[in-house]
The first five atom37 places (N, CA, C, CB, O) and aatype in JSON, in Angstrom:
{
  "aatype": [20, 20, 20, 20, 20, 20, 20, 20, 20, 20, 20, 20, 20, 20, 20, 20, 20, 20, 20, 20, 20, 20, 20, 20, 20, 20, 20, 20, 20, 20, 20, 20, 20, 20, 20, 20, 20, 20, 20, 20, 20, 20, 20, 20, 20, 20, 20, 20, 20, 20, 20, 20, 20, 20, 20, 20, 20, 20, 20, 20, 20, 20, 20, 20, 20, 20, 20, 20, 20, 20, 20, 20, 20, 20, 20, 20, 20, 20, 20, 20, 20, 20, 20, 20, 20, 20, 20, 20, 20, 20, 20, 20, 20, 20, 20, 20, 20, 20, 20, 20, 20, 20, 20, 20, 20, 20, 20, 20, 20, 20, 20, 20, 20, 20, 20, 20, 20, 20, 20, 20, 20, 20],
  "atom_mask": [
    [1, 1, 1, 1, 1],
    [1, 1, 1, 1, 1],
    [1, 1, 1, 1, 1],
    [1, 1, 1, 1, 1],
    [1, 1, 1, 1, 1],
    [1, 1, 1, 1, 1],
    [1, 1, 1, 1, 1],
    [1, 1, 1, 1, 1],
    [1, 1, 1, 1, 1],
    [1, 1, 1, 1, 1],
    [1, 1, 1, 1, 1],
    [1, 1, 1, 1, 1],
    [1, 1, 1, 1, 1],
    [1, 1, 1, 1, 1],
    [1, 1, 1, 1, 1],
    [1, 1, 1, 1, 1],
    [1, 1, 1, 1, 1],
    [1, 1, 1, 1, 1],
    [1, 1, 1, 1, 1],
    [1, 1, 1, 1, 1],
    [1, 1, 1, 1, 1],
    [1, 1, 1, 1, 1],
    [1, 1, 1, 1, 1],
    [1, 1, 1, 1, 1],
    [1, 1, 1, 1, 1],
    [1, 1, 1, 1, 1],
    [1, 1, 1, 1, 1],
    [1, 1, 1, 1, 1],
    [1, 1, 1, 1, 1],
    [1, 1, 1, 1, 1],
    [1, 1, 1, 1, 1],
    [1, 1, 1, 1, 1],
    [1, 1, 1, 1, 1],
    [1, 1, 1, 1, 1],
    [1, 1, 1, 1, 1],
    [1, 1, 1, 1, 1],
    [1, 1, 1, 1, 1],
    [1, 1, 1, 1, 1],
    [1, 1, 1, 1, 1],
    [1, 1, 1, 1, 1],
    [1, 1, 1, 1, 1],
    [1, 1, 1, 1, 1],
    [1, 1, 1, 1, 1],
    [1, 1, 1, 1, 1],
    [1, 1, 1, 1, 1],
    [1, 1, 1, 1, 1],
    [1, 1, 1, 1, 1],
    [1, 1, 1, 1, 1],
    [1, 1, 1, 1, 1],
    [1, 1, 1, 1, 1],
    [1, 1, 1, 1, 1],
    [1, 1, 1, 1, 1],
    [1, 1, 1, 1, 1],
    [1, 1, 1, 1, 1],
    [1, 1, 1, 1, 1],
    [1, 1, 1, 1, 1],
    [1, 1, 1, 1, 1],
    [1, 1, 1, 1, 1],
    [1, 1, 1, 1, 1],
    [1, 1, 1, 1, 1],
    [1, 1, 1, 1, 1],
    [1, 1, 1, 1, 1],
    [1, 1, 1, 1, 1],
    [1, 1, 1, 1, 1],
    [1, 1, 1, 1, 1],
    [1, 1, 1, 1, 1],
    [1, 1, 1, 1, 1],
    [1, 1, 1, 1, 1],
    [1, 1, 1, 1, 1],
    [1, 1, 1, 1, 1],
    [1, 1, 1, 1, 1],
    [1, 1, 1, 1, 1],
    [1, 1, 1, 1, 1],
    [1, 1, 1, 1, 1],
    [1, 1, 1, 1, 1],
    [1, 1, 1, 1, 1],
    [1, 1, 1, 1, 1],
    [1, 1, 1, 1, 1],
    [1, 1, 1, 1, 1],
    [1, 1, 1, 1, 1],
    [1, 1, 1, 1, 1],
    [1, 1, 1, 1, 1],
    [1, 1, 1, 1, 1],
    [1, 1, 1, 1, 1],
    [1, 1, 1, 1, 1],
    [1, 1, 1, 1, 1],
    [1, 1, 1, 1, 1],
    [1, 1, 1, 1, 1],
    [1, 1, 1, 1, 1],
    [1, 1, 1, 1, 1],
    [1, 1, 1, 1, 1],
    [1, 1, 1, 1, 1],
    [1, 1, 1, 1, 1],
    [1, 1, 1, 1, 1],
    [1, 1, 1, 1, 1],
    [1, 1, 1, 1, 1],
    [1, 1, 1, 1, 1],
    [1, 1, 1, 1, 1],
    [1, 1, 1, 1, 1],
    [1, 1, 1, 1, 1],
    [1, 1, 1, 1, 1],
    [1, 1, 1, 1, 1],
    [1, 1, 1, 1, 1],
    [1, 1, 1, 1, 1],
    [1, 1, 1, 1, 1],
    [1, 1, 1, 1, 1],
    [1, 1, 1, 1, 1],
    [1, 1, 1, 1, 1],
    [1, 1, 1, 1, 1],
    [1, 1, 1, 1, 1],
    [1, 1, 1, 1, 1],
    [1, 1, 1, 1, 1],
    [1, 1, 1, 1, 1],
    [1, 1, 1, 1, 1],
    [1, 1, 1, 1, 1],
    [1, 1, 1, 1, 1],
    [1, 1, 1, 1, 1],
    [1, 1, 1, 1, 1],
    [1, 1, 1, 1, 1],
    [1, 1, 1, 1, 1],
    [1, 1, 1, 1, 1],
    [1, 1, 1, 1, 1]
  ],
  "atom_positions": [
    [[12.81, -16.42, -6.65], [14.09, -16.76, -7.22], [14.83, -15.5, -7.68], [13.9, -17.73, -8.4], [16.0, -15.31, -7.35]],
    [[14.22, -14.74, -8.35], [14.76, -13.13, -8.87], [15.14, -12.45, -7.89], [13.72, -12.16, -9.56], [16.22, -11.88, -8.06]],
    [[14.49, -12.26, -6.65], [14.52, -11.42, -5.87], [16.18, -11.81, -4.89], [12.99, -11.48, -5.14], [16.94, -10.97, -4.4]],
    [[16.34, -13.27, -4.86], [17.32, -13.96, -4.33], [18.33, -13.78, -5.14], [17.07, -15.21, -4.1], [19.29, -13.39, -4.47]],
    [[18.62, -13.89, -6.35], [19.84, -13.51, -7.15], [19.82, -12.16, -7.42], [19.98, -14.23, -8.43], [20.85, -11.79, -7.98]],
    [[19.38, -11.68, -7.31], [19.28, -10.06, -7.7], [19.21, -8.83, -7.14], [18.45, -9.85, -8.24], [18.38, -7.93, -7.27]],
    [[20.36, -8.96, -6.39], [20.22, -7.95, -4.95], [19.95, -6.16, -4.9], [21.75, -8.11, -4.18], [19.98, -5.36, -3.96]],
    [[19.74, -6.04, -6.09], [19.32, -4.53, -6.7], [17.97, -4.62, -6.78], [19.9, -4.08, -8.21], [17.48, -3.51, -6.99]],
    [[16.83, -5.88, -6.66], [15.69, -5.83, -7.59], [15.14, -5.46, -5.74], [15.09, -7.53, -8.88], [15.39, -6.07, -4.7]],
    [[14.32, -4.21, -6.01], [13.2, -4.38, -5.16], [11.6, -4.41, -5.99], [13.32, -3.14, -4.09], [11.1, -3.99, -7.04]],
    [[11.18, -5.25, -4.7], [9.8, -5.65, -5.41], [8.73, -5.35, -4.03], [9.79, -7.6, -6.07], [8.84, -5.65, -2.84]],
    [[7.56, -4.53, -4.89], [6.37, -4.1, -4.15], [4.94, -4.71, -4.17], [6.21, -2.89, -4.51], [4.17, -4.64, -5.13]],
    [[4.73, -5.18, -3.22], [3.41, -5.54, -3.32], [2.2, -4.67, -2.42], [3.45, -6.96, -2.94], [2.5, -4.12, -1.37]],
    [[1.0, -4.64, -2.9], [-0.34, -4.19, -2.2], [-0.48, -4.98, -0.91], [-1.68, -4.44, -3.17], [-0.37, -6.2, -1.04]],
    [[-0.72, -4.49, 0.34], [-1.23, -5.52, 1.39], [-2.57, -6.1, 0.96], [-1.42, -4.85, 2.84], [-2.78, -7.31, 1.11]],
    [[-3.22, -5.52, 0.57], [-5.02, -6.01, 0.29], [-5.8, -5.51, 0.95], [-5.52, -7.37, 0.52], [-5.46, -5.28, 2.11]],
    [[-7.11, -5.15, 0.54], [-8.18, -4.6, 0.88], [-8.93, -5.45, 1.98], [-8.9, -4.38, -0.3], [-10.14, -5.5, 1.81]],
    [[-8.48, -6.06, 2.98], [-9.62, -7.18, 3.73], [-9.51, -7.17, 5.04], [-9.46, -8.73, 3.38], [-9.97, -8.0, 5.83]],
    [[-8.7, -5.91, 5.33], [-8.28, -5.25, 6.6], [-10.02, -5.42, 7.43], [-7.55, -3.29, 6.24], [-11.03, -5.73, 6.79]],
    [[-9.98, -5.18, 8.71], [-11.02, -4.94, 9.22], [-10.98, -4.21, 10.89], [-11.64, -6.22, 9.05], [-9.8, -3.88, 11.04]],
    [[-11.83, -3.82, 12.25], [-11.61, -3.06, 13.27], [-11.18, -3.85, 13.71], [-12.39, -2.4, 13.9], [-10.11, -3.49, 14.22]],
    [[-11.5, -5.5, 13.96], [-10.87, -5.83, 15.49], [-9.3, -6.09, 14.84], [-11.73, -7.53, 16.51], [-8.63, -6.71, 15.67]],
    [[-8.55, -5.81, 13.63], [-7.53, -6.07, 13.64], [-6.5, -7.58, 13.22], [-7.58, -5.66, 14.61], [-5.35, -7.76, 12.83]],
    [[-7.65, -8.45, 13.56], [-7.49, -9.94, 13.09], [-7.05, -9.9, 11.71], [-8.86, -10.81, 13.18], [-7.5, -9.36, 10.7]],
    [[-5.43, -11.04, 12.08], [-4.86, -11.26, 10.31], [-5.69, -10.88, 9.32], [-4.6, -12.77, 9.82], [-6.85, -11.15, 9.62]],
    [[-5.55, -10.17, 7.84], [-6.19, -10.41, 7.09], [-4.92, -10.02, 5.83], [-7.59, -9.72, 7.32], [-5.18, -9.36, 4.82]],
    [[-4.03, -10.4, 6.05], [-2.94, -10.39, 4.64], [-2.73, -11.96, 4.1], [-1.14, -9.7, 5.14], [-2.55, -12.96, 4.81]],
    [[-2.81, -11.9, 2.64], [-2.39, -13.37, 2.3], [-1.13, -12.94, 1.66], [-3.46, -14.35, 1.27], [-0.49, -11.9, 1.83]],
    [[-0.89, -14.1, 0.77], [0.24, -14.04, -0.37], [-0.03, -13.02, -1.34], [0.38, -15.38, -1.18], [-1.13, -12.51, -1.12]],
    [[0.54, -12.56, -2.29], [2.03, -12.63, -2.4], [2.9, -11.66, -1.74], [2.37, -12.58, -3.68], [4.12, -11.54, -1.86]],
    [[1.85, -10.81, -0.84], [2.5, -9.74, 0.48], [2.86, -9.6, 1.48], [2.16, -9.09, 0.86], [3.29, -8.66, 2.14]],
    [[2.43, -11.87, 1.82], [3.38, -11.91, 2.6], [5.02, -12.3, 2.51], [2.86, -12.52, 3.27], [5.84, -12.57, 3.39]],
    [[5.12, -12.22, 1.04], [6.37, -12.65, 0.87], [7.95, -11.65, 1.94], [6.4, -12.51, -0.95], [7.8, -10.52, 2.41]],
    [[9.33, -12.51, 2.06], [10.05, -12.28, 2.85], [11.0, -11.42, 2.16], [10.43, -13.34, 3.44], [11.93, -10.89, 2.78]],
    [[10.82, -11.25, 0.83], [12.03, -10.25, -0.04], [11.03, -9.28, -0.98], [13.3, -11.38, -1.3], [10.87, -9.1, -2.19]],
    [[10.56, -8.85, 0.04], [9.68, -7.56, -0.59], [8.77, -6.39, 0.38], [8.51, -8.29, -1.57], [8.35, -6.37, 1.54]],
    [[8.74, -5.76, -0.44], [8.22, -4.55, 0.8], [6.74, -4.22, 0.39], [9.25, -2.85, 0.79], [6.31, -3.72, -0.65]],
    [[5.93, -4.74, 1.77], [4.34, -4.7, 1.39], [3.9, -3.52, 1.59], [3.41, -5.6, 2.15], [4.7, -2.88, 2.28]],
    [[2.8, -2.81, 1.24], [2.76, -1.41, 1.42], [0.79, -1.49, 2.26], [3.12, -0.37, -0.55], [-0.29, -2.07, 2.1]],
    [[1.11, -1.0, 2.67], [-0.33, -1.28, 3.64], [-0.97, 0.75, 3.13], [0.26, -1.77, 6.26], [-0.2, 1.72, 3.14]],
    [[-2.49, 0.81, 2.77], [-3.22, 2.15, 2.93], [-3.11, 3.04, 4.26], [-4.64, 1.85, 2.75], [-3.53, 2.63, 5.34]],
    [[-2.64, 4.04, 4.13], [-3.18, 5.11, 5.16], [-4.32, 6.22, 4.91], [-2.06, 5.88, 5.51], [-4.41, 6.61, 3.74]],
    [[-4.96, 6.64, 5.59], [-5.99, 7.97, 5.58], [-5.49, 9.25, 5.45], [-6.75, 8.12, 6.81], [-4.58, 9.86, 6.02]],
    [[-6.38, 9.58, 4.45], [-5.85, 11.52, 4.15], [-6.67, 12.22, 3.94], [-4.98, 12.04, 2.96], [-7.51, 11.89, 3.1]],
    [[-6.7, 12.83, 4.27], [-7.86, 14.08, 4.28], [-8.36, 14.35, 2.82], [-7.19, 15.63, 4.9], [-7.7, 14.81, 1.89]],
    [[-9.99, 13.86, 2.84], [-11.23, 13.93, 1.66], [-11.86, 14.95, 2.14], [-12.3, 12.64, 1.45], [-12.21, 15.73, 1.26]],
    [[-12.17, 15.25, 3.25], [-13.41, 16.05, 3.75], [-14.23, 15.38, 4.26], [-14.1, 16.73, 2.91], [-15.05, 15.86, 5.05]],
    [[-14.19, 14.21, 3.93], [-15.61, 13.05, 4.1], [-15.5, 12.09, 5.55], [-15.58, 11.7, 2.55], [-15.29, 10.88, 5.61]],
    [[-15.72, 13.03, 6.65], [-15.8, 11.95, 8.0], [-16.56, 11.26, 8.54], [-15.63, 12.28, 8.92], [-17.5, 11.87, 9.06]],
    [[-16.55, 10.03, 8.66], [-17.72, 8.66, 9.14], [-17.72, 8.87, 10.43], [-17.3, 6.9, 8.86], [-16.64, 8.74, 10.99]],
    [[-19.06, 9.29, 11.36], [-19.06, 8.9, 12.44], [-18.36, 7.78, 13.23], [-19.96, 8.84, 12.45], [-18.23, 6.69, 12.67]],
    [[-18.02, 7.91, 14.19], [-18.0, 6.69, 14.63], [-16.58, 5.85, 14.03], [-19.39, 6.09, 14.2], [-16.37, 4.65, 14.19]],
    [[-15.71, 6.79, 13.33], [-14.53, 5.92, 12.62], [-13.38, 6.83, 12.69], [-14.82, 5.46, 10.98], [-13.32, 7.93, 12.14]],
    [[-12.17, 6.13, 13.63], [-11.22, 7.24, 13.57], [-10.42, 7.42, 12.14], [-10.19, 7.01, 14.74], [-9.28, 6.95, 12.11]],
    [[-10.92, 8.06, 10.99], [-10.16, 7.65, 9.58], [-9.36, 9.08, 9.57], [-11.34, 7.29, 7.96], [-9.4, 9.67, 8.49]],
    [[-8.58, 9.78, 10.74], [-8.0, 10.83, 10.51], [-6.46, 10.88, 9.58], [-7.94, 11.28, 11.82], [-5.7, 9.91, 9.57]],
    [[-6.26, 11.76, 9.05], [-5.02, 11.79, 7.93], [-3.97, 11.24, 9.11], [-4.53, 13.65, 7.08], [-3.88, 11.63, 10.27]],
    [[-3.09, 10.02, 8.32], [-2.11, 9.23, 9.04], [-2.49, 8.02, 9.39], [-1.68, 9.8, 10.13], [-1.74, 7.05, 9.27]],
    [[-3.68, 7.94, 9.86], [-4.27, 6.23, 10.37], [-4.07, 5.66, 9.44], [-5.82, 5.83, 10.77], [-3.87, 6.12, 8.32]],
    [[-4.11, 4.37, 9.84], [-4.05, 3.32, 8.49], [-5.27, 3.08, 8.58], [-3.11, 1.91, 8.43], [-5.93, 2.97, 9.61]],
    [[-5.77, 2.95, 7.0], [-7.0, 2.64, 6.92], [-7.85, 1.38, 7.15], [-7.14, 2.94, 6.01], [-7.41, 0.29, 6.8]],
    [[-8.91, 1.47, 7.65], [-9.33, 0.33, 8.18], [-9.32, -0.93, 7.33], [-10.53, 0.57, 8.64], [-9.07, -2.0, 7.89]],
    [[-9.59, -0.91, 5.91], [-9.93, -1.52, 4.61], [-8.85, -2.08, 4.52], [-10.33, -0.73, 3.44], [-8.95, -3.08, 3.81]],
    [[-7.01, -1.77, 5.22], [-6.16, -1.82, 4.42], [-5.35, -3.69, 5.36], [-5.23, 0.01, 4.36], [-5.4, -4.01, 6.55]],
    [[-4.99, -4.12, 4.68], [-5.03, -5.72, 5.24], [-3.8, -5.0, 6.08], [-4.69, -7.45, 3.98], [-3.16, -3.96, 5.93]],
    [[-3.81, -6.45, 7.38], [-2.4, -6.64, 8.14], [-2.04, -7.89, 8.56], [-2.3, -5.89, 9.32], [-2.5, -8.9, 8.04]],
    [[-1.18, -7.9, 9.56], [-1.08, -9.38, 9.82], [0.64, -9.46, 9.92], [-1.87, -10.43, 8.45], [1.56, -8.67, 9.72]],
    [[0.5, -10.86, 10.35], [2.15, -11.74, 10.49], [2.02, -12.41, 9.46], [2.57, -12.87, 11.85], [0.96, -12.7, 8.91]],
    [[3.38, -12.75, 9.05], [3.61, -13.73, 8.03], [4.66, -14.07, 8.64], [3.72, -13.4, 6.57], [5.31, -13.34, 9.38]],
    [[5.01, -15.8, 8.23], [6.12, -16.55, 8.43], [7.17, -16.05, 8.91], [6.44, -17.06, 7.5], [7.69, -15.1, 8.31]],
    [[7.73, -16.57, 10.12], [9.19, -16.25, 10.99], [8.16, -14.85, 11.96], [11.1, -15.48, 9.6], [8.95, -14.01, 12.39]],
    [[6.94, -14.57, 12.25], [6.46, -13.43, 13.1], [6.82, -11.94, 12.33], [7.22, -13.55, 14.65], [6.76, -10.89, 12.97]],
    [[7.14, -11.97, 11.1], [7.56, -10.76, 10.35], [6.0, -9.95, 10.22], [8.37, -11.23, 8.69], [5.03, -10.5, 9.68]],
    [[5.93, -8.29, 10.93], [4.76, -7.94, 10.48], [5.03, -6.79, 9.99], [3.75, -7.96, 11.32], [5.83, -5.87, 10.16]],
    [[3.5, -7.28, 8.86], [3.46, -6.46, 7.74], [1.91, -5.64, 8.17], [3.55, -7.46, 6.16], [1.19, -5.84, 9.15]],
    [[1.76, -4.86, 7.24], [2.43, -4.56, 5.82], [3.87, -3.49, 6.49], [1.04, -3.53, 4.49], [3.75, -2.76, 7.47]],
    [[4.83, -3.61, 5.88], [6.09, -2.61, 6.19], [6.12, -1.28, 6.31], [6.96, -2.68, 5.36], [6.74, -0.5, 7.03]],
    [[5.15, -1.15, 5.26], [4.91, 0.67, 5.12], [3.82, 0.92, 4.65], [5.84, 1.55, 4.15], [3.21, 0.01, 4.09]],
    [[3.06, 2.67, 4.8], [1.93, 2.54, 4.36], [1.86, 3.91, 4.07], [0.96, 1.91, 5.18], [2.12, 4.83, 4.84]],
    [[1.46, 4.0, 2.82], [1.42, 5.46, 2.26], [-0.59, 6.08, 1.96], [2.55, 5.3, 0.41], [-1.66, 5.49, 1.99]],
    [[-0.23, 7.32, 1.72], [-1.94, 7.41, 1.41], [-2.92, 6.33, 0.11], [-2.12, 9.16, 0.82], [-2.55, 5.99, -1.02]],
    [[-3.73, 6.15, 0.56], [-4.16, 5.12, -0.27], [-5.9, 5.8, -0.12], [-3.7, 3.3, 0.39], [-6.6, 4.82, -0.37]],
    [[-6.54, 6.62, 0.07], [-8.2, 6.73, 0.6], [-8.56, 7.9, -0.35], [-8.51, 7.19, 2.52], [-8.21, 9.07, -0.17]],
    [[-9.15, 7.54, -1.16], [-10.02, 8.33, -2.49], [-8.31, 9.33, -3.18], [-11.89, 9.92, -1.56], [-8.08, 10.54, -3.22]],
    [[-7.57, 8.31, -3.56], [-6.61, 9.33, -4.19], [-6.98, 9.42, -6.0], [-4.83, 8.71, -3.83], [-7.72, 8.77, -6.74]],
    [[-6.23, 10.31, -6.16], [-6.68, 10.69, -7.46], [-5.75, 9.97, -8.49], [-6.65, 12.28, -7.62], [-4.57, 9.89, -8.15]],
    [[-6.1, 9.41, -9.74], [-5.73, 8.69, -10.28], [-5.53, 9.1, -12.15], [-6.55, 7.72, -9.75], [-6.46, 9.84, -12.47]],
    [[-4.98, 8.93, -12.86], [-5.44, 8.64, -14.45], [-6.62, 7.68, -14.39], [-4.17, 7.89, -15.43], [-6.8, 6.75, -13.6]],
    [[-7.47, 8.12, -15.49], [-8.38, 6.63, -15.71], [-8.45, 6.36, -17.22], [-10.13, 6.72, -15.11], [-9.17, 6.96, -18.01]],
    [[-7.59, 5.35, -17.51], [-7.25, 4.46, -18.89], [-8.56, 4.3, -19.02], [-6.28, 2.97, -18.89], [-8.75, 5.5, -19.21]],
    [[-9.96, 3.72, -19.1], [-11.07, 3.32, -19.19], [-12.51, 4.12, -18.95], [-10.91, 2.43, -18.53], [-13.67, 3.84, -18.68]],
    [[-11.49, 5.62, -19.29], [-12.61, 7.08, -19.73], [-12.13, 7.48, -20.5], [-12.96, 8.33, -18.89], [-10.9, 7.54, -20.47]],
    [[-13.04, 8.05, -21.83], [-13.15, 8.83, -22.65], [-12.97, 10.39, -21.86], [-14.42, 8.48, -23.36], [-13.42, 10.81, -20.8]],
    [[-11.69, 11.28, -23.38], [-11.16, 12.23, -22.91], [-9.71, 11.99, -23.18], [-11.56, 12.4, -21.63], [-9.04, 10.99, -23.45]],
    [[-9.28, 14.0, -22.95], [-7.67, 13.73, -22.71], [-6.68, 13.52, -21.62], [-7.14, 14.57, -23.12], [-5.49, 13.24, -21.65]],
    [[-7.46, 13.72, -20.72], [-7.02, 13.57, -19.66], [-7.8, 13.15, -17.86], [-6.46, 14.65, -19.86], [-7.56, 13.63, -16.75]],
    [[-8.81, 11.98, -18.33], [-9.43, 11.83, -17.32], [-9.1, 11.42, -16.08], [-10.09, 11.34, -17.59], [-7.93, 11.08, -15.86]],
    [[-9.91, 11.38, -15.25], [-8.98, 11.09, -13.4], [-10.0, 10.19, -12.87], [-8.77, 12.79, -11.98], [-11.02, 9.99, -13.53]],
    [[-9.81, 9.64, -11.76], [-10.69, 9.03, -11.21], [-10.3, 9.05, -9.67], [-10.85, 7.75, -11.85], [-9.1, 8.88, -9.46]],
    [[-11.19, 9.25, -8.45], [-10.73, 8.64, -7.08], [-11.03, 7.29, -6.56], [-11.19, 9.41, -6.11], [-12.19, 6.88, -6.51]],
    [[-9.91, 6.53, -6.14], [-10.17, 5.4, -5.71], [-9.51, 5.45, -4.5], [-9.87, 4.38, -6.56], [-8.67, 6.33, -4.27]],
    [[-9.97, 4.11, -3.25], [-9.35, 3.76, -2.24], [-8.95, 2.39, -2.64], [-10.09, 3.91, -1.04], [-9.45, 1.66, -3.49]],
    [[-7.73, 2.16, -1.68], [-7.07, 0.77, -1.38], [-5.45, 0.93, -1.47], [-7.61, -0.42, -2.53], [-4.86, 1.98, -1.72]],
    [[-4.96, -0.12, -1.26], [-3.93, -0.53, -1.23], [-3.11, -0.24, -2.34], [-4.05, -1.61, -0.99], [-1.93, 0.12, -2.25]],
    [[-3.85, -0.42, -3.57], [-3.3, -0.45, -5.04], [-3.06, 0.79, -5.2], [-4.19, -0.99, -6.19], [-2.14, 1.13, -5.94]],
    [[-3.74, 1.6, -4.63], [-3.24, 3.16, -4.9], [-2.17, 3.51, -4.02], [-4.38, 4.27, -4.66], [-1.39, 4.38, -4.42]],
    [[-2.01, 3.08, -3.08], [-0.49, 3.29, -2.13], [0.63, 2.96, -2.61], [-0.36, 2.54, -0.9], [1.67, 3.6, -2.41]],
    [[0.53, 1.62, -3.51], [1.97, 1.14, -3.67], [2.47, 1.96, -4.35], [2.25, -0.1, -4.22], [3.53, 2.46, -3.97]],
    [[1.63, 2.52, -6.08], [2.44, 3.39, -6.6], [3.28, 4.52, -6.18], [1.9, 3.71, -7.22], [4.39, 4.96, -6.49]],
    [[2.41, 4.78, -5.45], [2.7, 6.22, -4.61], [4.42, 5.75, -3.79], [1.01, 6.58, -3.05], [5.3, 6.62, -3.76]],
    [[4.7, 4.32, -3.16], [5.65, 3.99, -2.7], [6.72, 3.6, -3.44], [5.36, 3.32, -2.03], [7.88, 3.83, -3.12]],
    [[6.26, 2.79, -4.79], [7.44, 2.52, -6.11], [8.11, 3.97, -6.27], [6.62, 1.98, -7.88], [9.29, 3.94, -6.6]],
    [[7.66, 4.95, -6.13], [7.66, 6.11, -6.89], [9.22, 6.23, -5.96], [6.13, 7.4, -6.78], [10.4, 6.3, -6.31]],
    [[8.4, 6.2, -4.43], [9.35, 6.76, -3.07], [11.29, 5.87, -3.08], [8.15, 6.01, -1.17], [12.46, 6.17, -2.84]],
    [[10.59, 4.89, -3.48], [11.88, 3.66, -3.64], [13.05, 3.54, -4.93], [11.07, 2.17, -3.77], [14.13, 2.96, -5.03]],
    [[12.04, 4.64, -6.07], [12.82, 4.07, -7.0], [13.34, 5.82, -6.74], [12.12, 3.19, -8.64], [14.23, 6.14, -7.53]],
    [[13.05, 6.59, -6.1], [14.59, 8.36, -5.85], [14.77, 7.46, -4.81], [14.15, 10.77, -5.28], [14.15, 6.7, -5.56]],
    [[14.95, 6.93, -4.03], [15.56, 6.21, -3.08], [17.09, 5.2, -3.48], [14.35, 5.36, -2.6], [18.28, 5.21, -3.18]],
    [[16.25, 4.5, -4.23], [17.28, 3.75, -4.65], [18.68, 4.47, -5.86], [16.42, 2.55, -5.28], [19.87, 4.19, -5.98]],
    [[17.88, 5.34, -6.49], [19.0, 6.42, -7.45], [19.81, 7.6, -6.93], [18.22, 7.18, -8.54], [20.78, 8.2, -7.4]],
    [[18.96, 7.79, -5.52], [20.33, 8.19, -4.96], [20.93, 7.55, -4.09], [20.37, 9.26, -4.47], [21.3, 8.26, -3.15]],
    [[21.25, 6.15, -3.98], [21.89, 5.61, -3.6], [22.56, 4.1, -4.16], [21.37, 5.76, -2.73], [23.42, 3.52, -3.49]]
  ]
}
């Protein structure tokens, strides 16, 4: 409803972690929604290469969901680094602790970030 009256509001969602090789759907709601921009994981250079797995900087990561949603719209729309990025961690002791995580959830920020100098300069 917000997103429909509110033609300034963009809204981001995570594709989800349930991606897999052969590629078969694996996005649900609320990323498949039609007034929002889903952000799917890509691969970036850790150092850390799996045999046997093309996870070179730029691929999308295997972990990272895809798929059609309603009207053949495919998502996820965009996909920023998301594979052991470095983080704050609210839930360590310290002044300034970090943590690396993979997924999706770490991409979007990285894309709010991209959308909202996007949207201010324009």
């Amino acid at each position: 409803q917000a997103s429909y009256e509110m033609d300034d509001l963009v809204i981001l969602f995570a594709a989800g972690n349930s991606g897999n090789a052969d590629l078969t759907p694996s996005i649900g709601a609320p990323a498949t929604c039609k007034n929002c921009i889903t952000v799917g994981a890509s691969e970036n250079e850790d150092g850390t290469r799996q045999a046997n797995i093309d996870n070179a900087p730029g691929n999308m990561a295997l972990f990272s969901s895809t798929g059609l949603a309603v009207g053949g719209r495919i998502k996820p729309d965009v996909a920023a680094p998301g594979f052991m990025v470095s983080s704050a961690n609210s839930n360590s002791a310290g002044e300034c602790p970090v943590t690396e995580m993979a997924g999706t959830s770490m991409a979007t920020p990285i894309t709010a970030g991209d959308v909202a100098l996007i949207r201010q300069v324009h």
